[in-house]
Amino acid sequence: MKIIIIKYNAGNIQSVMNAMERLGVNPILSDDPAEIQSADRVIFPGVGEASTAMSYLRERGLDKVICGLPQPVLGICLGMQLMGSFSEENSTECLGILPARVKKLSNTAIDGSLLKVPHVGWNEVQHTDNQLFDGMPDCPFFYFVHSYAMEICESTIADTDYGKPFTSAIQCRNFYGVQFHPEKSAGVGEQLLRNFLNLQP
Amino acid sequence: MLAKRIIPCLDIKDGRTVKGVNFVELRDAGDPVELAKRYVLEGADELVFLDITATHEQRKTLVELVQRIAHAINIPFTVGGGIKSVADVSALLEAGADKVSVNSAAVRRPLLVNELAKEFGSQCIVVAIDAKAEKGDWFVYLNGGRLATDIQALGWSKEVEERGAGEILLTSMDHDGSKKGFAIGLTKAVSSQLHIPVIASGGAGEMAHFTAIFKEGKADAALAASIFHFGEIPIPVLKSYLNDHKIAVRI
């Protein structure tokens, strides 16, 4: 199986590479459109700032390449957020694979209590019975680090509560995305990555 | 619900794990990578590696060790000790560290925090503060507790938050190594005035100390070393205890 990790100016690429290697697979890091299009699975990682990442992708034509991919694609953290239509982070037009907006996390919960932003640490992920979560408990803990989050939308397959619920995983056709970091989420993270590789489209 | 984090800290010297009692007497607790893997299996939420001699001996944390750790473990980890520049941080993050912790260098040149946050994002910049109670207030200490300053810990924590720190690692010099409990007053004072997470450190000796620092001290995470290294409190036992005491933990 040919697994491509999209190479761009994102911060967690090495961590994702290491996680895949722990699963016994050898992903290829690439920003070459033809190479990306030839993959069986594509991982779109991301830690960083939305507008800088989008500019980088557009300059290299990778925005159109990503949107046109027919094989399973997994966006991680910023990678997932960029699949939406718009991010409040520096008012950024994103890839628009699904019509969802990414908003800054509020530092005030519904009940008025104060929350710390960024949302850092392990939080519960309430998921549907999507293949991505096969073999996991009902509410597994995953590791999050983020200040922006996607609103609940039609493509939401998992949500997490931080003051109020936000989308912690999506599926839109062949595009999957997770707000948390499976590459840093111990056993359940490895399970999720394995499930992505084993997806039956 | 967001879980409170339990973070074993591995003090590193010459590529080996050590733990100082009040930072002076050092005991050897093994290979960092092996110890780290054991903690991951036990359910540690995160790990911190501090090259405790780096500032003192003007050494840099070994990038090779960070690479070995990054390949071996699947939870987040922070590396600190002797970090002075954007280049130092770049090398550690490229080697696979998720976050870096800066301490003395940030006090000597506060603009470093702004530079690091701008270059790498606040999410990976932890500012470590070593504080000691004096004259009814808390003051910042440098170089692993060897050098006093006239900087107030509360004001400094607020300042580094404004400069872009993503988390605070707060160590009480009065409690570190004592096993008599965390510094509840100090931690509560810092955590209540900040919008970023605070990791409490120093003084863990029994499980009830963790309940207290989360409930009364308002800590977001608690860090300890020797009680974990020598198996005095196994992490699964601690987490089960905290769960029984209605504290959200990842089990």
Tab-separated table of C-alpha atoms in Angstrom:
chain	number	residue	atom	x	y	z
A	1	MET	CA	0.000	0.000	0.000
A	2	LYS	CA	1.370	3.405	-1.009
A	3	ILE	CA	0.842	6.003	1.676
A	4	ILE	CA	1.669	9.631	1.019
A	5	ILE	CA	1.996	12.299	3.669
A	6	ILE	CA	1.556	15.707	2.083
A	7	LYS	CA	4.687	17.772	2.589
A	8	TYR	CA	4.040	21.417	3.357
A	9	ASN	CA	4.868	23.970	6.028
A	10	ALA	CA	3.126	22.105	8.861
A	11	GLY	CA	4.608	21.280	12.219
A	12	ASN	CA	3.709	17.676	13.023
A	13	ILE	CA	4.872	15.888	9.897
A	14	GLN	CA	7.747	14.045	11.577
A	15	SER	CA	5.412	12.853	14.367
A	16	VAL	CA	2.992	11.452	11.793
A	17	MET	CA	5.876	9.769	9.949
A	18	ASN	CA	7.055	8.205	13.215
A	19	ALA	CA	3.540	7.007	14.079
A	20	MET	CA	3.159	5.314	10.686
A	21	GLU	CA	6.545	3.666	11.089
A	22	ARG	CA	5.452	2.292	14.481
A	23	LEU	CA	2.529	0.684	12.619
A	24	GLY	CA	5.070	-1.026	10.370
A	25	VAL	CA	4.388	0.996	7.235
A	26	ASN	CA	6.733	3.340	5.394
A	27	PRO	CA	4.932	6.457	4.196
A	28	ILE	CA	6.402	8.763	1.549
A	29	LEU	CA	6.626	12.471	2.245
A	30	SER	CA	5.786	14.367	-0.946
A	31	ASP	CA	4.533	17.646	-2.400
A	32	ASP	CA	4.559	16.298	-5.965
A	33	PRO	CA	0.997	16.286	-7.435
A	34	ALA	CA	1.499	13.139	-9.552
A	35	GLU	CA	3.019	11.254	-6.636
A	36	ILE	CA	0.181	12.305	-4.298
A	37	GLN	CA	-2.445	11.320	-6.860
A	38	SER	CA	-0.895	7.862	-7.232
A	39	ALA	CA	-1.222	7.010	-3.507
A	40	ASP	CA	-3.618	4.488	-1.973
A	41	ARG	CA	-3.982	6.650	1.123
A	42	VAL	CA	-3.149	10.317	1.663
A	43	ILE	CA	-2.493	11.942	5.014
A	44	PHE	CA	-2.830	15.708	5.255
A	45	PRO	CA	-1.228	16.706	8.557
A	46	GLY	CA	-1.035	20.144	10.052
A	47	VAL	CA	0.033	22.190	13.002
A	48	GLY	CA	0.302	25.891	12.402
A	49	GLU	CA	-1.674	28.879	11.225
A	50	ALA	CA	-4.468	28.623	8.625
A	51	SER	CA	-3.718	31.548	6.272
A	52	THR	CA	0.007	30.745	6.012
A	53	ALA	CA	-0.779	27.096	5.298
A	54	MET	CA	-3.396	27.955	2.625
A	55	SER	CA	-1.038	30.415	0.882
A	56	TYR	CA	1.660	27.776	0.802
A	57	LEU	CA	-0.715	25.166	-0.670
A	58	ARG	CA	-2.100	27.593	-3.300
A	59	GLU	CA	1.361	28.730	-4.420
A	60	ARG	CA	2.186	25.113	-5.251
A	61	GLY	CA	-1.210	24.188	-6.702
A	62	LEU	CA	-1.688	21.647	-3.925
A	63	ASP	CA	-5.113	23.062	-2.992
A	64	LYS	CA	-6.641	21.814	-6.268
A	65	VAL	CA	-4.730	18.528	-6.054
A	66	ILE	CA	-6.088	17.785	-2.572
A	67	CYS	CA	-9.689	18.684	-3.473
A	68	GLY	CA	-9.586	16.380	-6.500
A	69	LEU	CA	-8.243	13.285	-4.742
A	70	PRO	CA	-10.512	10.222	-5.111
A	71	GLN	CA	-8.740	7.959	-2.568
A	72	PRO	CA	-9.193	8.087	1.230
A	73	VAL	CA	-7.625	11.245	2.671
A	74	LEU	CA	-7.099	11.886	6.387
A	75	GLY	CA	-6.725	15.478	7.579
A	76	ILE	CA	-5.215	15.905	11.020
A	77	CYS	CA	-5.775	19.012	13.188
A	78	LEU	CA	-5.176	22.012	10.890
A	79	GLY	CA	-5.371	19.571	7.978
A	80	MET	CA	-8.964	18.802	8.929
A	81	GLN	CA	-9.830	22.470	9.525
A	82	LEU	CA	-8.561	23.397	6.058
A	83	MET	CA	-11.086	20.946	4.547
A	84	GLY	CA	-13.847	23.342	5.651
A	85	SER	CA	-14.965	26.434	3.754
A	86	PHE	CA	-13.688	29.195	6.002
A	87	SER	CA	-11.598	29.684	9.132
A	88	GLU	CA	-11.852	32.606	11.504
A	89	GLU	CA	-8.086	32.291	11.972
A	90	ASN	CA	-6.956	35.385	10.025
A	91	SER	CA	-10.228	35.190	7.999
A	92	THR	CA	-8.997	32.421	5.724
A	93	GLU	CA	-10.837	30.929	2.751
A	94	CYS	CA	-10.111	27.200	3.000
A	95	LEU	CA	-10.375	24.234	0.620
A	96	GLY	CA	-14.171	24.056	0.763
A	97	ILE	CA	-14.412	20.271	0.564
A	98	LEU	CA	-17.332	20.564	2.993
A	99	PRO	CA	-19.441	23.635	3.797
A	100	ALA	CA	-18.365	24.060	7.417
A	101	ARG	CA	-16.825	26.964	9.235
A	102	VAL	CA	-13.948	26.893	11.699
A	103	LYS	CA	-14.341	29.206	14.657
A	104	LYS	CA	-12.166	30.389	17.522
A	105	LEU	CA	-12.875	28.413	20.696
A	106	SER	CA	-14.734	30.494	23.240
A	107	ASN	CA	-13.086	30.985	26.627
A	108	THR	CA	-16.512	31.012	28.257
A	109	ALA	CA	-18.561	27.827	28.648
A	110	ILE	CA	-22.351	27.658	28.207
A	111	ASP	CA	-22.683	27.720	31.998
A	112	GLY	CA	-20.561	30.872	32.215
A	113	SER	CA	-17.437	29.226	33.636
A	114	LEU	CA	-14.077	30.297	32.225
A	115	LEU	CA	-12.130	27.944	29.983
A	116	LYS	CA	-8.509	27.934	29.000
A	117	VAL	CA	-7.715	28.386	25.323
A	118	PRO	CA	-5.922	26.664	23.625
A	119	HIS	CA	-7.739	23.456	24.470
A	120	VAL	CA	-4.792	21.283	25.469
A	121	GLY	CA	-4.859	17.708	26.667
A	122	TRP	CA	-6.871	14.505	26.532
A	123	ASN	CA	-10.595	14.812	25.947
A	124	GLU	CA	-13.425	12.406	25.204
A	125	VAL	CA	-14.532	11.790	21.638
A	126	GLN	CA	-18.158	10.725	21.176
A	127	HIS	CA	-18.300	9.028	17.835
A	128	THR	CA	-20.786	7.368	15.511
A	129	ASP	CA	-20.093	3.796	14.422
A	130	ASN	CA	-17.907	5.029	11.558
A	131	GLN	CA	-15.152	2.652	10.379
A	132	LEU	CA	-12.554	5.149	11.564
A	133	PHE	CA	-13.490	4.271	15.167
A	134	ASP	CA	-13.737	0.489	14.751
A	135	GLY	CA	-12.684	-1.489	17.806
A	136	MET	CA	-12.747	1.480	20.191
A	137	PRO	CA	-14.709	2.200	23.346
A	138	ASP	CA	-17.746	4.526	23.177
A	139	CYS	CA	-15.899	7.588	24.415
A	140	PRO	CA	-12.153	7.179	23.932
A	141	PHE	CA	-9.765	9.926	25.047
A	142	PHE	CA	-7.643	11.563	22.344
A	143	TYR	CA	-4.982	14.263	22.619
A	144	PHE	CA	-5.947	17.766	21.464
A	145	VAL	CA	-3.992	21.011	21.020
A	146	HIS	CA	-5.931	23.746	19.252
A	147	SER	CA	-7.518	27.186	19.532
A	148	TYR	CA	-9.944	26.888	16.597
A	149	ALA	CA	-12.530	24.206	15.916
A	150	MET	CA	-15.054	23.234	13.264
A	151	GLU	CA	-18.697	23.791	14.058
A	152	ILE	CA	-21.026	20.788	14.196
A	153	CYS	CA	-22.126	20.033	10.625
A	154	GLU	CA	-23.593	17.327	8.383
A	155	SER	CA	-20.189	15.673	8.004
A	156	THR	CA	-19.575	15.424	11.767
A	157	ILE	CA	-18.893	11.822	12.798
A	158	ALA	CA	-17.584	12.644	16.281
A	159	ASP	CA	-17.920	15.523	18.696
A	160	THR	CA	-16.138	16.649	21.820
A	161	ASP	CA	-17.286	18.937	24.576
A	162	TYR	CA	-15.177	21.895	25.633
A	163	GLY	CA	-17.552	24.476	27.040
A	164	LYS	CA	-19.825	23.462	24.188
A	165	PRO	CA	-19.622	20.678	21.586
A	166	PHE	CA	-17.390	21.013	18.531
A	167	THR	CA	-16.602	18.666	15.645
A	168	SER	CA	-13.739	16.354	16.532
A	169	ALA	CA	-13.989	14.126	13.432
A	170	ILE	CA	-15.579	14.376	9.985
A	171	GLN	CA	-16.267	12.275	6.953
A	172	CYS	CA	-17.301	13.791	3.626
A	173	ARG	CA	-17.155	11.177	0.857
A	174	ASN	CA	-13.512	9.976	0.777
A	175	PHE	CA	-12.324	12.830	2.980
A	176	TYR	CA	-11.830	12.105	6.667
A	177	GLY	CA	-10.584	14.532	9.274
A	178	VAL	CA	-9.762	14.542	12.963
A	179	GLN	CA	-9.215	17.589	15.157
A	180	PHE	CA	-7.142	15.606	17.670
A	181	HIS	CA	-3.708	14.089	17.129
A	182	PRO	CA	-3.939	10.321	16.586
A	183	GLU	CA	-0.136	10.277	16.216
A	184	LYS	CA	0.081	11.405	19.865
A	185	SER	CA	-2.931	9.570	21.305
A	186	ALA	CA	-1.323	6.342	22.499
A	187	GLY	CA	-3.179	3.075	21.710
A	188	VAL	CA	-6.477	4.529	20.462
A	189	GLY	CA	-4.563	6.855	18.147
A	190	GLU	CA	-2.706	3.922	16.646
A	191	GLN	CA	-6.010	2.088	16.255
A	192	LEU	CA	-7.515	5.041	14.397
A	193	LEU	CA	-4.559	5.268	12.010
A	194	ARG	CA	-4.739	1.517	11.433
A	195	ASN	CA	-8.487	1.819	10.745
A	196	PHE	CA	-7.783	4.551	8.201
A	197	LEU	CA	-5.294	2.326	6.401
A	198	ASN	CA	-7.809	-0.569	6.477
A	199	LEU	CA	-10.818	1.457	5.237
A	200	GLN	CA	-13.057	-0.430	2.839
A	201	PRO	CA	-14.248	2.317	0.474
B	1	MET	CA	-14.626	16.241	29.749
B	2	LEU	CA	-11.050	17.462	29.478
B	3	ALA	CA	-8.894	15.209	31.656
B	4	LYS	CA	-6.396	16.398	34.232
B	5	ARG	CA	-2.974	15.296	33.051
B	6	ILE	CA	-0.433	13.201	34.942
B	7	ILE	CA	3.080	13.958	33.725
B	8	PRO	CA	6.183	12.064	34.813
B	9	CYS	CA	9.289	14.198	34.525
B	10	LEU	CA	12.576	12.636	33.528
B	11	ASP	CA	15.596	14.671	34.537
B	12	ILE	CA	18.414	13.942	32.127
B	13	LYS	CA	22.150	14.131	32.618
B	14	ASP	CA	24.616	12.672	30.112
B	15	GLY	CA	21.749	10.843	28.379
B	16	ARG	CA	20.612	9.110	31.589
B	17	THR	CA	17.668	9.751	33.904
B	18	VAL	CA	18.378	11.288	37.273
B	19	LYS	CA	16.308	12.886	39.989
B	20	GLY	CA	17.640	15.391	42.443
B	21	VAL	CA	16.329	15.735	45.955
B	22	ASN	CA	16.090	19.518	46.219
B	23	PHE	CA	18.187	19.525	43.026
B	24	VAL	CA	21.364	18.498	44.819
B	25	GLU	CA	21.708	14.773	45.428
B	26	LEU	CA	21.278	12.802	42.226
B	27	ARG	CA	20.064	9.224	41.930
B	28	ASP	CA	20.156	7.157	38.753
B	29	ALA	CA	16.850	5.807	37.496
B	30	GLY	CA	17.801	4.383	34.141
B	31	ASP	CA	17.622	4.809	30.411
B	32	PRO	CA	15.248	7.649	29.398
B	33	VAL	CA	13.776	5.841	26.404
B	34	GLU	CA	13.063	2.630	28.317
B	35	LEU	CA	11.571	4.563	31.213
B	36	ALA	CA	9.478	6.658	28.795
B	37	LYS	CA	8.059	3.555	27.112
B	38	ARG	CA	7.150	2.124	30.502
B	39	TYR	CA	5.282	5.316	31.422
B	40	VAL	CA	3.338	5.274	28.154
B	41	LEU	CA	2.168	1.720	28.889
B	42	GLU	CA	1.213	2.713	32.435
B	43	GLY	CA	-0.990	5.539	31.140
B	44	ALA	CA	1.101	8.692	31.520
B	45	ASP	CA	-0.620	11.527	29.644
B	46	GLU	CA	2.523	13.349	28.638
B	47	LEU	CA	6.228	13.307	29.446
B	48	VAL	CA	8.709	16.045	30.232
B	49	PHE	CA	12.453	15.619	29.719
B	50	LEU	CA	14.625	18.213	31.426
B	51	ASP	CA	18.324	18.379	30.779
B	52	ILE	CA	18.967	19.651	34.288
B	53	THR	CA	22.622	20.429	33.864
B	54	ALA	CA	22.300	22.197	30.531
B	55	THR	CA	22.131	25.767	31.778
B	56	HIS	CA	24.774	25.259	34.412
B	57	GLU	CA	27.308	23.595	32.182
B	58	GLN	CA	26.334	25.565	29.076
B	59	ARG	CA	25.326	22.391	27.278
B	60	LYS	CA	22.588	21.790	24.782
B	61	THR	CA	20.050	19.004	25.201
B	62	LEU	CA	21.050	16.049	23.118
B	63	VAL	CA	19.087	16.105	19.894
B	64	GLU	CA	19.861	12.437	19.305
B	65	LEU	CA	18.062	11.457	22.503
B	66	VAL	CA	14.996	13.429	21.397
B	67	GLN	CA	14.995	11.600	18.072
B	68	ARG	CA	15.131	8.224	19.843
B	69	ILE	CA	12.268	9.240	22.141
B	70	ALA	CA	10.154	10.538	19.230
B	71	HIS	CA	10.482	7.243	17.405
B	72	ALA	CA	9.685	5.193	20.500
B	73	ILE	CA	6.642	6.832	22.114
B	74	ASN	CA	3.130	7.775	20.990
B	75	ILE	CA	2.180	10.490	23.489
B	76	PRO	CA	3.246	14.159	23.576
B	77	PHE	CA	6.529	15.130	25.176
B	78	THR	CA	8.269	18.343	26.149
B	79	VAL	CA	12.014	18.936	26.215
B	80	GLY	CA	13.693	21.597	28.322
B	81	GLY	CA	17.046	22.624	29.676
B	82	GLY	CA	19.493	25.225	28.422
B	83	ILE	CA	17.312	26.491	25.554
B	84	LYS	CA	18.421	29.991	24.569
B	85	SER	CA	17.417	30.653	20.971
B	86	VAL	CA	15.086	30.036	18.048
B	87	ALA	CA	17.780	27.751	16.622
B	88	ASP	CA	17.857	25.622	19.802
B	89	VAL	CA	14.087	25.170	19.622
B	90	SER	CA	14.075	24.484	15.909
B	91	ALA	CA	16.561	21.635	16.380
B	92	LEU	CA	14.494	20.029	19.158
B	93	LEU	CA	11.163	20.327	17.324
B	94	GLU	CA	12.691	18.962	14.142
B	95	ALA	CA	14.033	16.047	16.156
B	96	GLY	CA	10.443	15.262	17.154
B	97	ALA	CA	9.740	17.082	20.429
B	98	ASP	CA	6.130	18.295	20.646
B	99	LYS	CA	6.910	21.203	22.937
B	100	VAL	CA	9.925	22.905	24.434
B	101	SER	CA	10.299	24.425	27.843
B	102	VAL	CA	12.291	27.617	28.403
B	103	ASN	CA	13.247	28.985	31.794
B	104	SER	CA	16.334	31.074	32.608
B	105	ALA	CA	16.867	32.348	29.069
B	106	ALA	CA	13.336	33.781	28.998
B	107	VAL	CA	13.952	35.677	32.232
B	108	ARG	CA	17.248	37.043	30.927
B	109	ARG	CA	15.684	38.034	27.586
B	110	PRO	CA	11.851	38.040	27.722
B	111	LEU	CA	11.579	38.819	24.011
B	112	LEU	CA	12.685	35.204	23.422
B	113	VAL	CA	9.150	34.068	24.346
B	114	ASN	CA	7.635	36.341	21.670
B	115	GLU	CA	10.133	35.125	19.089
B	116	LEU	CA	9.455	31.460	19.836
B	117	ALA	CA	5.670	31.866	19.837
B	118	LYS	CA	5.761	33.722	16.529
B	119	GLU	CA	8.116	31.235	14.887
B	120	PHE	CA	6.627	27.953	16.141
B	121	GLY	CA	3.184	28.780	17.603
B	122	SER	CA	2.212	29.158	21.243
B	123	GLN	CA	1.049	25.543	21.444
B	124	CYS	CA	4.618	24.276	21.633
B	125	ILE	CA	6.122	26.911	23.925
B	126	VAL	CA	6.108	26.071	27.633
B	127	VAL	CA	7.625	28.583	30.017
B	128	ALA	CA	9.017	26.966	33.157
B	129	ILE	CA	9.035	29.048	36.306
B	130	ASP	CA	10.908	28.030	39.460
B	131	ALA	CA	9.402	29.971	42.357
B	132	LYS	CA	10.220	30.323	46.040
B	133	ALA	CA	8.182	31.910	48.849
B	134	GLU	CA	9.855	34.954	50.397
B	135	LYS	CA	8.566	38.003	52.262
B	136	GLY	CA	4.931	36.995	51.759
B	137	ASP	CA	5.296	36.682	48.001
B	138	TRP	CA	6.764	34.255	45.443
B	139	PHE	CA	9.964	35.059	43.561
B	140	VAL	CA	11.513	33.576	40.429
B	141	TYR	CA	14.727	31.555	40.707
B	142	LEU	CA	17.109	30.743	37.868
B	143	ASN	CA	19.606	28.072	36.884
B	144	GLY	CA	17.726	25.179	38.437
B	145	GLY	CA	17.105	27.029	41.671
B	146	ARG	CA	20.643	28.256	42.223
B	147	LEU	CA	20.149	31.941	41.465
B	148	ALA	CA	17.641	34.261	43.152
B	149	THR	CA	15.980	37.187	41.351
B	150	ASP	CA	13.729	40.039	42.471
B	151	ILE	CA	11.081	39.079	39.889
B	152	GLN	CA	7.644	38.233	41.279
B	153	ALA	CA	6.381	34.866	40.021
B	154	LEU	CA	2.772	36.014	39.562
B	155	GLY	CA	3.705	39.027	37.457
B	156	TRP	CA	6.178	36.996	35.428
B	157	SER	CA	3.627	34.273	34.640
B	158	LYS	CA	1.174	36.921	33.410
B	159	GLU	CA	3.870	38.544	31.318
B	160	VAL	CA	4.926	35.338	29.575
B	161	GLU	CA	1.290	34.529	28.806
B	162	GLU	CA	0.982	37.919	27.105
B	163	ARG	CA	4.226	37.290	25.247
B	164	GLY	CA	2.822	34.073	23.785
B	165	ALA	CA	3.591	31.168	26.135
B	166	GLY	CA	1.228	28.249	25.586
B	167	GLU	CA	1.593	26.651	29.014
B	168	ILE	CA	3.297	27.303	32.342
B	169	LEU	CA	5.341	24.651	34.135
B	170	LEU	CA	5.340	25.947	37.690
B	171	THR	CA	7.792	24.455	40.186
B	172	SER	CA	7.811	25.386	43.845
B	173	MET	CA	11.405	25.321	45.094
B	174	ASP	CA	10.077	25.116	48.654
B	175	HIS	CA	8.225	21.894	47.904
B	176	ASP	CA	10.410	20.188	45.305
B	177	GLY	CA	11.853	16.958	46.688
B	178	SER	CA	10.006	17.338	49.994
B	179	LYS	CA	7.209	14.830	49.229
B	180	LYS	CA	4.980	16.925	51.486
B	181	GLY	CA	2.543	18.020	48.771
B	182	PHE	CA	2.351	20.521	45.928
B	183	ALA	CA	2.336	24.311	46.450
B	184	ILE	CA	-1.416	24.847	46.464
B	185	GLY	CA	-1.405	28.589	47.200
B	186	LEU	CA	1.158	29.435	44.536
B	187	THR	CA	-0.456	27.208	41.891
B	188	LYS	CA	-3.951	28.509	42.560
B	189	ALA	CA	-2.743	32.106	42.416
B	190	VAL	CA	-1.013	31.568	39.065
B	191	SER	CA	-3.681	29.331	37.480
B	192	SER	CA	-6.583	31.604	38.459
B	193	GLN	CA	-5.088	34.658	36.775
B	194	LEU	CA	-4.067	32.969	33.513
B	195	HIS	CA	-5.940	31.745	30.443
B	196	ILE	CA	-3.329	29.115	29.573
B	197	PRO	CA	-2.851	25.732	31.291
B	198	VAL	CA	-0.657	25.431	34.372
B	199	ILE	CA	1.350	22.311	35.177
B	200	ALA	CA	2.074	22.065	38.908
B	201	SER	CA	5.426	20.600	39.915
B	202	GLY	CA	7.307	19.861	43.102
B	203	GLY	CA	6.316	18.055	46.278
B	204	ALA	CA	4.289	15.027	45.188
B	205	GLY	CA	4.580	12.329	47.836
B	206	GLU	CA	1.192	10.661	48.090
B	207	MET	CA	-1.974	10.326	46.051
B	208	ALA	CA	-3.975	12.808	48.119
B	209	HIS	CA	-1.499	15.514	47.050
B	210	PHE	CA	-2.743	15.134	43.480
B	211	THR	CA	-6.394	15.453	44.497
B	212	ALA	CA	-5.510	18.649	46.375
B	213	ILE	CA	-3.524	20.276	43.569
B	214	PHE	CA	-6.311	19.621	41.047
B	215	LYS	CA	-9.251	20.576	43.257
B	216	GLU	CA	-7.808	23.359	45.423
B	217	GLY	CA	-4.755	24.354	43.397
B	218	LYS	CA	-6.685	24.615	40.088
B	219	ALA	CA	-3.828	22.914	38.239
B	220	ASP	CA	-4.490	21.585	34.746
B	221	ALA	CA	-1.748	18.989	35.036
B	222	ALA	CA	0.548	17.646	37.731
B	223	LEU	CA	4.164	16.682	37.241
B	224	ALA	CA	6.264	14.400	39.435
B	225	ALA	CA	9.437	12.387	39.165
B	226	SER	CA	10.778	10.217	41.959
B	227	ILE	CA	7.441	8.793	43.125
B	228	PHE	CA	6.986	7.423	39.614
B	229	HIS	CA	10.598	6.456	38.893
B	230	PHE	CA	10.916	4.287	41.960
B	231	GLY	CA	7.442	2.806	41.672
B	232	GLU	CA	6.210	4.375	44.906
B	233	ILE	CA	2.939	5.375	43.226
B	234	PRO	CA	2.110	3.424	40.067
B	235	ILE	CA	0.292	5.658	37.547
B	236	PRO	CA	-2.696	3.266	37.070
B	237	VAL	CA	-3.242	3.195	40.848
B	238	LEU	CA	-3.042	7.001	41.003
B	239	LYS	CA	-5.499	7.458	38.150
B	240	SER	CA	-7.954	5.014	39.624
B	241	TYR	CA	-7.722	6.885	42.931
B	242	LEU	CA	-8.328	10.257	41.224
B	243	ASN	CA	-11.267	8.814	39.303
B	244	ASP	CA	-12.772	7.617	42.604
B	245	HIS	CA	-12.340	11.176	43.892
B	246	LYS	CA	-14.330	12.626	40.957
B	247	ILE	CA	-11.371	14.054	39.093
B	248	ALA	CA	-11.537	13.551	35.317
B	249	VAL	CA	-8.599	11.440	34.195
B	250	ARG	CA	-7.861	9.362	31.130
B	251	ILE	CA	-8.111	5.699	32.087
